[in-house]
XYZ file of C-alpha atoms in Angstrom:
721
model
C 0.000 0.000 0.000
C 2.747 2.462 0.902
C 6.465 2.788 0.439
C 9.354 4.511 2.121
C 9.334 8.316 2.577
C 10.387 10.417 -0.380
C 14.051 10.878 -1.230
C 15.056 12.736 -4.385
C 16.006 10.533 -7.284
C 16.663 10.820 -10.994
C 14.155 9.578 -13.557
C 14.250 9.125 -17.327
C 14.434 12.262 -19.441
C 11.648 12.925 -21.881
C 11.352 15.259 -24.859
C 8.128 16.423 -26.399
C 8.156 18.744 -29.391
C 4.970 20.741 -29.719
C 3.858 24.318 -29.952
C 0.686 26.374 -29.864
C 0.114 29.903 -31.023
C -1.713 31.125 -27.919
C 0.833 29.870 -25.380
C 4.091 27.993 -25.115
C 4.499 24.242 -24.695
C 7.824 23.269 -23.184
C 9.580 19.898 -23.333
C 11.802 19.219 -20.330
C 13.857 16.396 -18.856
C 12.702 14.850 -15.573
C 15.505 15.521 -13.093
C 14.882 15.976 -9.380
C 15.998 19.327 -7.986
C 18.352 18.576 -5.093
C 17.682 21.948 -3.499
C 13.892 21.513 -3.575
C 11.623 23.901 -1.712
C 11.166 26.350 -4.550
C 8.374 27.445 -6.848
C 9.269 27.328 -10.545
C 9.645 30.661 -12.277
C 6.265 31.203 -13.916
C 5.239 33.342 -16.831
C 2.492 35.938 -16.810
C 0.865 33.966 -19.623
C -0.015 30.285 -19.135
C 2.732 27.850 -20.119
C 2.078 24.163 -20.797
C 4.532 21.369 -19.935
C 4.334 17.763 -21.094
C 4.599 15.269 -18.261
C 4.956 11.584 -17.584
C 2.959 8.804 -19.185
C 0.312 6.895 -17.284
C -0.921 3.328 -17.891
C -3.703 2.841 -20.417
C -5.771 1.089 -17.734
C -5.891 4.349 -15.743
C -8.650 6.116 -17.643
C -8.741 9.860 -16.900
C -6.434 9.752 -13.857
C -6.713 13.525 -13.279
C -10.472 13.147 -12.749
C -12.918 13.568 -11.061
C -14.725 16.897 -11.151
C -15.246 17.421 -7.403
C -11.735 16.232 -6.494
C -8.434 18.082 -6.062
C -5.148 16.382 -6.912
C -2.738 19.190 -5.932
C -1.576 20.953 -2.769
C 1.083 23.508 -1.787
C 3.382 22.937 1.204
C 6.876 24.150 2.122
C 7.024 26.528 -0.836
C 6.433 23.603 -3.187
C 3.632 22.191 -5.318
C 2.822 18.494 -4.762
C 0.359 16.228 -6.535
C -1.202 12.797 -6.910
C -0.286 11.004 -10.138
C -1.040 7.509 -11.439
C 1.779 5.190 -12.492
C 1.960 1.500 -13.343
C 2.283 0.776 -9.604
C -0.638 2.972 -8.519
C -1.201 6.516 -7.267
C 1.969 8.239 -6.047
C 3.015 11.630 -4.669
C 5.141 13.813 -6.951
C 6.844 17.156 -6.387
C 6.985 20.014 -8.898
C 10.620 20.948 -9.519
C 12.084 24.303 -10.478
C 12.698 22.901 -13.982
C 8.912 22.393 -14.385
C 8.978 18.601 -14.032
C 7.249 16.405 -11.473
C 9.701 14.245 -9.520
C 8.450 10.973 -8.065
C 8.803 11.034 -4.277
C 8.724 7.255 -4.009
C 5.577 7.393 -1.872
C 2.898 5.017 -3.133
C -0.484 6.070 -1.792
C -2.856 3.585 -3.424
C -1.776 0.558 -5.448
C -5.088 0.495 -7.327
C -4.321 1.928 -10.749
C -7.996 2.701 -11.429
C -8.503 4.678 -8.212
C -9.020 8.448 -8.084
C -8.361 10.568 -5.017
C -9.105 13.896 -3.364
C -6.262 15.617 -1.460
C -6.522 18.221 1.305
C -3.683 19.828 3.272
C -5.068 21.065 6.607
C -3.995 21.216 10.251
C -0.438 20.234 9.317
C -1.531 16.927 7.777
C -2.175 15.672 4.263
C -5.563 13.985 4.047
C -6.462 11.824 1.042
C -9.656 9.941 0.260
C -9.296 7.369 -2.521
C -11.991 5.336 -4.238
C -12.738 2.935 -7.052
C -16.135 2.188 -8.564
C -16.529 -1.099 -6.694
C -13.712 -1.315 -4.137
C -13.008 0.135 -0.717
C -13.207 3.883 -0.138
C -10.077 4.623 1.919
C -8.870 7.540 4.021
C -5.110 8.195 4.290
C -3.309 10.670 6.545
C 0.303 11.694 5.933
C 2.815 13.732 7.930
C 5.390 15.972 6.295
C 8.935 16.477 7.619
C 10.191 19.818 6.364
C 13.828 19.159 7.273
C 14.071 16.034 5.138
C 11.216 16.910 2.763
C 9.617 13.506 3.274
C 6.063 12.225 3.474
C 5.178 9.345 5.811
C 1.893 7.549 6.385
C 0.596 7.962 9.935
C 0.029 4.891 12.065
C -3.425 3.342 11.780
C -3.981 4.323 8.148
C -5.522 3.820 5.702
C -8.949 3.723 7.329
C -11.863 2.077 5.553
C -14.940 4.204 4.910
C -16.964 1.944 2.604
C -16.316 -1.417 0.969
C -18.806 -1.125 -1.881
C -17.217 1.563 -4.051
C -18.245 5.077 -5.065
C -18.515 7.214 -8.189
C -16.322 9.888 -6.615
C -15.392 10.913 -3.080
C -14.298 14.168 -1.459
C -13.341 15.162 2.074
C -13.571 18.102 4.470
C -12.388 18.597 8.050
C -14.648 20.445 10.479
C -13.667 22.768 13.319
C -13.556 19.844 15.756
C -11.077 17.954 13.572
C -13.707 15.448 12.406
C -13.099 14.233 8.854
C -16.212 14.180 6.652
C -16.644 12.556 3.273
C -19.413 12.440 0.705
C -19.825 10.217 -2.317
C -22.502 8.968 -4.676
C -23.331 5.295 -5.104
C -26.141 3.906 -7.284
C -28.930 6.492 -6.801
C -28.048 7.853 -3.351
C -25.827 10.640 -1.987
C -23.949 9.323 1.057
C -22.079 10.953 3.930
C -19.766 9.517 6.560
C -17.438 10.992 9.163
C -14.615 9.918 11.422
C -15.708 8.873 14.899
C -12.991 11.060 16.439
C -10.407 13.580 15.251
C -7.889 10.712 15.171
C -9.831 9.568 12.069
C -8.756 5.937 12.182
C -12.406 4.821 12.146
C -15.467 6.120 10.327
C -19.203 5.867 10.794
C -21.078 3.613 8.405
C -22.057 5.699 5.350
C -25.693 6.820 5.396
C -27.905 8.556 2.911
C -27.594 12.309 3.366
C -30.363 12.960 5.947
C -32.434 15.407 3.928
C -35.956 15.016 2.543
C -34.707 13.941 -0.897
C -31.243 12.388 -1.287
C -32.333 10.139 -4.170
C -30.576 11.040 -7.411
C -29.813 9.472 -10.778
C -27.061 6.928 -11.270
C -24.829 9.658 -12.704
C -25.165 12.459 -10.143
C -22.232 13.566 -7.972
C -21.622 15.434 -4.717
C -18.845 17.476 -3.136
C -18.168 18.570 0.444
C -16.549 21.673 1.959
C -15.880 23.050 5.447
C -16.893 26.699 5.595
C -17.506 29.549 7.994
C -16.404 28.968 11.565
C -18.258 25.729 12.247
C -20.029 24.120 9.310
C -19.593 21.522 6.603
C -21.699 21.648 3.460
C -22.560 19.181 0.692
C -23.481 20.370 -2.800
C -24.941 17.807 -5.161
C -26.636 17.517 -8.515
C -30.113 15.994 -8.519
C -31.332 15.056 -11.988
C -33.922 12.565 -10.714
C -37.418 13.633 -11.773
C -39.718 11.099 -10.093
C -40.212 13.188 -6.938
C -39.643 16.718 -8.220
C -37.845 18.774 -10.859
C -34.073 18.457 -11.353
C -32.130 20.741 -9.042
C -28.816 21.757 -7.537
C -29.067 21.298 -3.772
C -26.919 22.228 -0.805
C -27.146 20.970 2.765
C -25.050 22.039 5.732
C -24.307 20.570 9.147
C -23.219 22.587 12.183
C -20.137 21.067 13.790
C -21.075 19.040 16.844
C -24.768 18.796 15.978
C -26.413 15.357 15.757
C -25.568 13.435 12.607
C -29.172 13.767 11.454
C -29.235 17.576 11.820
C -28.761 18.932 8.295
C -30.334 22.058 6.802
C -31.105 21.748 3.108
C -31.238 24.545 0.526
C -32.368 24.323 -3.091
C -29.993 26.514 -5.070
C -32.335 26.340 -8.057
C -34.487 23.781 -9.842
C -36.118 23.213 -13.192
C -35.686 21.293 -16.409
C -32.065 21.156 -17.514
C -30.541 23.073 -14.587
C -28.415 20.199 -13.244
C -25.595 18.002 -14.464
C -23.037 15.944 -12.564
C -20.308 18.599 -12.525
C -19.588 20.036 -9.052
C -16.466 21.717 -7.675
C -16.421 23.586 -4.347
C -14.096 26.148 -2.779
C -14.108 28.499 0.193
C -11.809 31.100 1.752
C -9.790 30.285 4.853
C -10.696 32.441 7.856
C -13.418 34.137 5.834
C -15.497 36.160 8.276
C -18.281 36.167 5.678
C -18.444 32.353 5.589
C -18.853 32.280 1.828
C -19.014 29.174 -0.372
C -18.084 29.161 -4.061
C -18.889 26.482 -6.633
C -18.710 25.890 -10.360
C -21.340 23.642 -11.915
C -22.687 22.575 -15.288
C -26.233 22.532 -16.634
C -27.888 20.113 -19.068
C -29.342 22.800 -21.315
C -27.231 21.460 -24.169
C -29.365 18.288 -24.178
C -32.722 19.670 -22.959
C -33.118 22.246 -25.714
C -32.035 25.369 -23.879
C -30.591 26.911 -27.020
C -27.090 28.222 -27.822
C -27.293 31.216 -25.466
C -28.416 29.190 -22.435
C -25.958 28.760 -19.586
C -23.590 25.823 -19.893
C -21.313 26.549 -16.925
C -22.194 28.616 -13.863
C -20.259 29.946 -10.903
C -22.304 29.972 -7.713
C -21.573 31.900 -4.536
C -23.365 31.586 -1.196
C -23.458 34.348 1.399
C -23.345 33.643 5.128
C -27.117 34.185 5.196
C -27.730 31.380 2.707
C -28.391 33.562 -0.346
C -27.075 32.040 -3.573
C -25.864 34.179 -6.485
C -25.359 32.879 -10.037
C -22.875 34.087 -12.641
C -22.757 32.734 -16.203
C -19.322 31.315 -16.953
C -19.992 29.868 -20.435
C -22.916 29.305 -22.789
C -24.080 26.204 -24.627
C -22.556 27.533 -27.837
C -19.120 27.560 -26.169
C -19.221 23.743 -25.875
C -17.152 23.473 -22.674
C -17.277 21.104 -19.715
C -15.650 19.701 -16.518
C -14.897 22.986 -14.718
C -12.913 23.667 -11.555
C -12.245 26.931 -9.722
C -9.383 28.475 -7.754
C -9.476 31.481 -5.435
C -6.750 34.077 -5.068
C -7.779 35.966 -1.955
C -4.745 38.218 -1.966
C -5.433 39.285 -5.503
C -9.190 39.288 -4.943
C -9.878 37.084 -7.970
C -11.588 33.820 -8.824
C -10.212 31.640 -11.649
C -12.297 29.070 -13.540
C -10.681 26.383 -15.722
C -12.530 23.940 -17.977
C -12.305 21.724 -21.083
C -13.331 22.524 -24.623
C -14.716 20.905 -26.668
C -16.651 18.503 -24.465
C -14.852 15.444 -25.837
C -11.530 16.980 -24.799
C -8.891 19.098 -26.450
C -7.874 22.336 -24.707
C -8.114 23.697 -21.160
C -9.538 27.241 -21.155
C -9.869 29.772 -18.370
C -11.512 32.994 -17.265
C -11.140 35.109 -14.139
C -13.336 37.505 -12.214
C -13.144 39.889 -9.273
C -13.966 37.843 -6.196
C -16.380 40.349 -4.698
C -18.379 40.975 -7.893
C -18.324 37.766 -9.896
C -18.958 38.128 -13.625
C -17.277 36.805 -16.753
C -16.950 37.998 -20.339
C -18.838 36.089 -23.017
C -17.069 33.505 -25.125
C -14.981 30.401 -24.647
C -12.220 32.144 -22.685
C -8.432 32.125 -23.013
C -6.202 29.093 -23.469
C -4.657 27.855 -20.229
C -3.242 24.498 -21.372
C -2.864 22.888 -24.787
C -0.388 20.905 -26.853
C -0.399 19.835 -30.476
C -1.912 16.364 -30.803
C -2.967 16.204 -27.144
C -6.640 15.745 -26.204
C -6.631 17.342 -22.752
C -9.448 16.860 -20.271
C -10.287 16.625 -16.562
C -8.370 19.610 -15.264
C -7.535 19.438 -11.542
C -6.515 22.219 -9.151
C -5.807 22.379 -5.438
C -8.434 22.781 -2.696
C -6.597 25.576 -0.892
C -6.295 29.157 -2.099
C -3.694 30.209 -4.632
C -1.722 33.440 -4.340
C 1.105 35.383 -5.975
C 3.414 33.178 -3.899
C 2.062 29.902 -5.254
C 1.064 30.944 -8.728
C -1.674 28.943 -10.422
C -0.843 25.345 -11.356
C -3.224 22.870 -13.001
C -2.845 19.304 -14.228
C -4.840 17.486 -16.896
C -4.675 14.145 -18.663
C -4.557 13.195 -22.323
C -6.447 9.891 -22.544
C -5.709 9.554 -26.264
C -1.946 9.399 -25.716
C -1.957 8.387 -22.012
C 0.101 11.327 -20.794
C -0.090 13.978 -18.103
C 0.282 17.694 -18.796
C 0.412 20.653 -16.486
C 0.367 24.420 -16.921
C 1.639 27.283 -14.795
C 0.581 30.915 -14.530
C 2.158 33.644 -12.460
C -0.485 35.548 -10.536
C 1.748 38.599 -10.410
C 0.284 40.954 -12.994
C 2.727 41.810 -15.778
C 4.381 45.194 -15.320
C 3.168 45.699 -11.738
C 5.433 44.361 -9.034
C 5.148 47.356 -6.736
C 3.056 46.900 -3.590
C 0.889 49.709 -2.234
C 2.244 51.994 0.466
C 1.308 51.539 4.113
C -2.008 52.809 5.389
C -1.944 55.672 7.874
C -4.130 57.016 10.648
C -5.361 53.538 11.594
C -7.804 53.504 14.473
C -9.447 50.637 16.382
C -12.147 51.748 18.812
C -14.190 49.306 20.939
C -17.929 49.755 21.398
C -19.593 47.021 23.431
C -18.737 43.756 21.672
C -17.733 45.525 18.427
C -14.454 47.085 17.302
C -14.785 49.896 14.743
C -11.825 50.287 12.366
C -10.848 53.281 10.238
C -7.730 54.131 8.247
C -6.466 56.236 5.325
C -3.373 57.150 3.386
C -2.396 54.131 1.229
C -1.436 54.735 -2.385
C -0.404 52.518 -5.324
C 1.228 53.107 -8.693
C -1.791 51.536 -10.428
C -4.553 51.659 -7.869
C -5.814 50.082 -4.641
C -8.119 47.114 -5.228
C -9.075 46.263 -1.634
C -7.787 46.083 1.926
C -6.906 43.053 4.031
C -8.120 43.252 7.630
C -6.193 41.157 10.174
C -7.209 40.195 13.701
C -4.498 38.831 15.986
C -2.196 38.425 12.957
C -4.695 36.253 11.035
C -6.611 37.458 7.974
C -10.146 38.325 9.074
C -11.684 39.613 5.840
C -11.196 41.807 2.786
C -13.059 45.099 2.348
C -13.150 47.642 -0.481
C -12.445 50.658 1.721
C -12.477 52.203 5.185
C -14.334 51.959 7.572
C -15.256 48.464 8.726
C -16.063 46.711 12.003
C -15.639 43.410 13.814
C -18.734 42.470 15.830
C -19.804 39.817 18.310
C -16.498 39.628 20.163
C -15.990 37.795 23.431
C -14.061 39.359 26.292
C -10.358 39.576 25.586
C -7.571 41.606 24.022
C -7.370 41.960 20.256
C -4.922 43.500 17.804
C -5.916 44.637 14.332
C -3.890 45.320 11.219
C -4.684 46.747 7.788
C -2.821 46.218 4.502
C -3.658 47.647 1.083
C -3.772 45.232 -1.901
C -3.609 46.199 -5.567
C -5.220 44.433 -8.537
C -2.018 42.503 -9.225
C -2.163 40.946 -5.782
C 0.718 42.981 -4.361
C 0.151 43.387 -0.620
C 1.379 46.485 1.160
C 2.841 46.562 4.671
C 0.550 45.513 7.481
C 0.044 48.420 9.871
C -1.207 47.471 13.323
C -3.393 49.517 15.606
C -2.869 49.395 19.344
C -4.317 46.558 21.401
C -8.068 46.724 22.022
C -9.732 45.197 25.076
C -13.327 43.963 25.116
C -14.835 43.524 28.565
C -18.318 42.907 29.859
C -19.416 40.945 26.799
C -19.667 37.628 28.617
C -22.925 36.866 30.379
C -22.563 37.329 34.146
C -21.638 34.237 36.097
C -24.695 32.252 37.034
C -26.820 33.208 34.007
C -27.315 29.471 33.482
C -27.737 27.622 36.769
C -28.378 24.036 37.800
C -31.760 23.843 39.574
C -32.153 20.202 40.601
C -32.284 16.670 39.238
C -33.973 13.316 39.597
C -33.025 9.733 38.708
C -34.686 6.362 38.131
C -33.739 2.855 36.998
C -35.375 -0.288 35.669
C -33.885 -3.730 35.571
C -34.850 -5.251 33.320
C -37.903 -3.558 31.816
C -39.313 -1.524 28.961
C -40.268 1.663 30.851
C -38.186 4.165 32.779
C -40.386 6.399 34.916
C -38.645 9.410 36.445
C -39.972 12.244 38.577
C -39.980 15.841 37.432
C -37.012 17.491 39.214
C -38.050 19.480 42.275
C -38.392 23.209 41.768
C -38.782 22.989 37.988
C -40.868 25.926 36.740
C -41.970 27.304 33.389
C -39.147 28.728 31.267
C -36.487 26.375 32.573
C -34.989 23.598 30.447
C -34.772 19.911 31.381
C -32.089 17.559 30.031
C -32.866 13.823 30.208
C -30.050 11.292 29.808
C -31.100 7.658 29.286
C -28.500 4.848 29.383
C -29.394 1.214 28.720
C -27.614 -2.104 28.206
C -27.868 -3.564 24.720
C -29.134 -1.277 21.989
C -32.912 -0.975 22.214
C -34.663 2.002 20.666
C -35.225 4.699 23.297
C -38.427 6.711 22.912
C -39.092 9.891 24.886
C -42.530 11.095 25.975
C -44.314 13.778 23.980
C -42.713 17.202 24.087
C -39.112 16.017 24.386
C -36.591 16.619 21.581
C -33.782 14.157 20.922
C -30.344 15.804 20.963
C -28.032 12.829 20.392
C -27.896 9.022 20.509
C -24.631 7.081 20.859
C -24.321 3.297 20.682
C -21.327 1.237 21.813
C -21.718 -1.911 19.710
C -24.291 -4.208 21.352
C -23.049 -3.369 24.849
C -24.963 -0.192 25.598
C -26.713 2.880 24.239
C -27.129 6.430 25.576
C -29.665 9.012 24.384
C -30.146 12.637 25.431
C -33.362 14.639 25.168
C -34.302 18.213 26.071
C -37.580 19.897 26.978
C -38.433 23.480 27.936
C -40.692 23.333 31.000
C -44.205 24.541 30.314
C -46.822 26.064 32.577
C -48.202 22.651 33.510
C -45.785 19.726 33.648
C -46.664 16.166 34.705
C -45.257 14.772 37.942
C -43.428 11.980 36.083
C -42.044 11.199 32.639
C -41.932 7.747 31.023
C -39.144 6.814 28.612
C -39.836 3.609 26.664
C -37.432 0.881 25.520
C -38.123 -1.377 22.537
C -36.597 -4.342 24.424
C -36.614 -5.349 28.071
C -33.208 -4.195 29.335
C -31.461 -2.759 32.376
C -31.531 1.007 32.171
C -31.154 4.264 34.081
C -32.342 7.818 33.524
C -31.641 11.175 35.073
C -33.272 14.523 34.418
C -31.355 17.742 35.151
C -33.121 21.109 35.184
C -31.332 24.368 34.338
C -32.473 27.974 34.462
C -31.259 30.742 32.144
C -31.268 28.539 29.037
C -32.723 29.523 25.671
C -36.097 27.810 25.361
C -36.230 28.163 21.560
C -32.808 26.680 20.725
C -31.472 25.280 24.003
C -28.691 23.140 22.466
C -25.770 24.966 20.887
C -23.741 21.835 20.111
C -23.672 18.172 21.068
C -21.663 15.073 20.221
C -20.997 11.632 21.638
C -18.361 8.960 21.396
C -18.007 5.325 22.360
C -15.035 4.226 24.467
C -13.312 0.853 24.702
C -12.990 -0.831 28.086
C -11.201 1.609 30.406
C -11.600 3.367 33.745
C -11.522 6.719 31.925
C -14.691 7.822 30.140
C -14.155 10.522 27.487
C -16.624 12.847 25.785
C -15.698 14.750 22.588
C -14.774 18.399 22.203
C -17.523 20.626 20.763
C -18.073 24.338 20.164
C -19.276 26.654 22.941
C -19.785 30.363 23.442
C -18.770 32.205 26.590
C -21.665 32.013 29.067
C -22.942 28.646 27.823
C -23.211 25.638 30.157
C -21.091 22.618 29.195
C -22.537 19.255 30.284
C -20.590 16.014 30.418
C -22.905 12.971 30.233
C -21.209 9.669 31.007
C -22.275 6.016 31.207
C -20.402 2.760 31.798
C -21.330 -0.913 31.466
C -20.624 -1.767 35.112
C -21.517 -0.709 38.654
C -19.090 2.142 39.320
C -18.356 5.223 41.332
C -17.718 8.010 38.851
C -15.723 11.207 39.460
C -15.890 13.883 36.742
C -12.618 15.586 35.754
C -11.777 18.573 33.507
C -13.310 21.108 35.920
C -16.764 19.543 35.918
C -19.063 19.780 38.921
C -20.726 16.425 39.535
C -24.521 16.675 39.599
C -26.081 13.204 39.663
C -25.182 9.529 39.512
C -27.454 6.520 39.169
C -26.528 2.808 39.127
C -28.455 -0.272 38.085
C -26.795 -3.424 39.407
C -29.632 -5.875 38.749
C -28.543 -9.239 37.376
C -25.284 -9.217 35.446
C -25.867 -6.344 32.982
C -24.881 -3.406 35.162
C -25.037 0.206 34.031
C -23.867 3.439 35.670
C -24.670 6.979 34.581
C -23.297 10.288 35.868
C -23.464 13.936 34.824
C -21.305 16.977 35.482
C -21.217 20.538 34.205
C -19.216 23.735 34.070
C -19.609 27.190 32.609
C -17.935 28.062 29.304
C -15.732 31.051 30.082
C -14.385 31.579 26.558
C -15.710 31.120 23.063
C -14.213 28.137 21.236
C -13.870 24.397 21.653
C -14.692 22.841 25.018
C -11.862 20.368 24.892
C -12.348 16.678 25.619
C -14.293 16.026 28.842
C -13.316 13.079 31.006
C -14.471 11.271 34.101
C -12.778 8.562 36.179
C -14.492 5.335 37.275
C -13.285 2.887 39.903
C -13.158 0.076 37.351
C -12.834 -0.612 33.635
C -15.636 -1.343 31.162
C -16.995 -0.151 27.828
C -18.528 3.305 28.076
C -20.135 6.257 26.313
C -19.316 9.946 26.761
C -21.408 12.804 25.427
C -20.855 16.561 25.529
C -23.875 18.858 25.347
C -23.654 22.656 25.393
C -26.690 24.593 26.607
C -27.179 27.995 25.000
C -27.729 30.962 27.332
C -31.064 32.729 27.007
């Protein structure tokens, strides 16, 4: 499956003589650059380079449309390429060749993969049409410039194949994947951030995840805490064809997805989807390029063939025409240059393959000129198709690199473009008179004074040395801040992507934004057990009044279905094989509550329940985030890290398949414990809580038991009213 880490080596030289009028095609010898760690010198017009051959059995190895084969690390471009031994990692050299690193990722020659560099790791999902969908994680050693497969990988996601597969990593480090199989869009995610195990793939939990046997999906992490799936839906039995998008808030139950119909109607969808976003984008935007079917549904020559979609943080989708039916183009991908404020779209024309074309647009006002576009990659005699870019943003530092495959002659090609505008290498001057003034939970920013030899395009706004957003001009603001000290910087950027000096304002302190201590308070709790039985009857906690929120935690041996009484909302269910199951429900207390509540089990089992009442909790959306995890036999019970906002209440909900004394750790105050020691199927349940003092991840919650057994840990964050 894998081989030794990469060490530079020589490979056979190769000469290709070809030329094109619109751009240059260069033939080069494949010789590893001993120095490494350098970006090739790129031209301000696209330049095409012939690459290595691939086996004839590897049809379209640079496919598929939602996937990315490239990434940029350590001042170097890297990529996934198919050889006779399988899919390997190669490095782009300063002489414009791709050197084989010696790292074999997947020995299946017919596999295609999606690559993502994030959190200091290289993540790869690889699939075939009928084989195992695999997840790989690699570490990179900058000193030796080597890639090594982490222990425990690859992890298996599905054993029944997929049409394509893409990955995203959420704010909790959970790896998500989506793929299409037969007529269903599937999703799966890692059970923990370690990502050595994945949940069984399930149909995307939306009202209609049934598609045609050709539709595809892609996934992206966006905003501060969401993952989103965009898919084509050409199935017409239930409703008109459509492009649909569904998003999941990090830490929410697996079934909690919000679906949006981007648009629907005859001919609007085809199985071409490619997604991008902007790192640290305060606006939480999503960008996509898609294809329609108007060329086969009679839309006419002026109908849209390719579209670029953009989604605002409020869920509003905008549509820009990239190409028309008469242009005859297909298989698009996009790249984002945030520094330069531009979006690049690359695609094939004609549809059977031939040339890779491109267009670009201002990022903040997306529109494209009519026509087929400019040539990005072509070579005499080559039938180029299936262009692939990287998932991350490009910049003047990286340049724009794309690969494509020529299935007629079984050869790779790539093209390079400098993103430094010709004739303009001068950055803007520094801004002056920068001011950062706090007002409640908002910081208001103003500045002036920057100039440029051509003109200022936009300004980068930095918070605590990280890019916060881009704005066209002064002033701007940063709202919704938690208590703390912040520094802000402003840099002017011109149309060529040249960034001026970052000028920092003085430190700004926000205070008084956090809810006062005690806004959310524990009122009381009650417990009950049954052993064995099918009903758990528990008293209403003493002192519970209207406007408070109750949290019920039910833990049972085995895995029966747990049903709550009317009025309760399920927050999360976690099952540890056939050993035990734990479910959590919430209910805002009404004006007239019954004295007891009955939770039903579908099988007669030993079980326990406890109900905790809290005041100061939002009654409309009481749960901000929730997640659970199963634990192997141990005396430590762990619950996963989830998102919280300062002033929230963080609950740790723990159960173990034995009779135990449980002591919560990680600053939790123990509230209740209940034990059922009837027969031999014991079960213990305990809860603890603490206030969230800062906005961010809660960290893993743990509790210690006086013995080892399989267990379940769940973290639930209550939202302050």
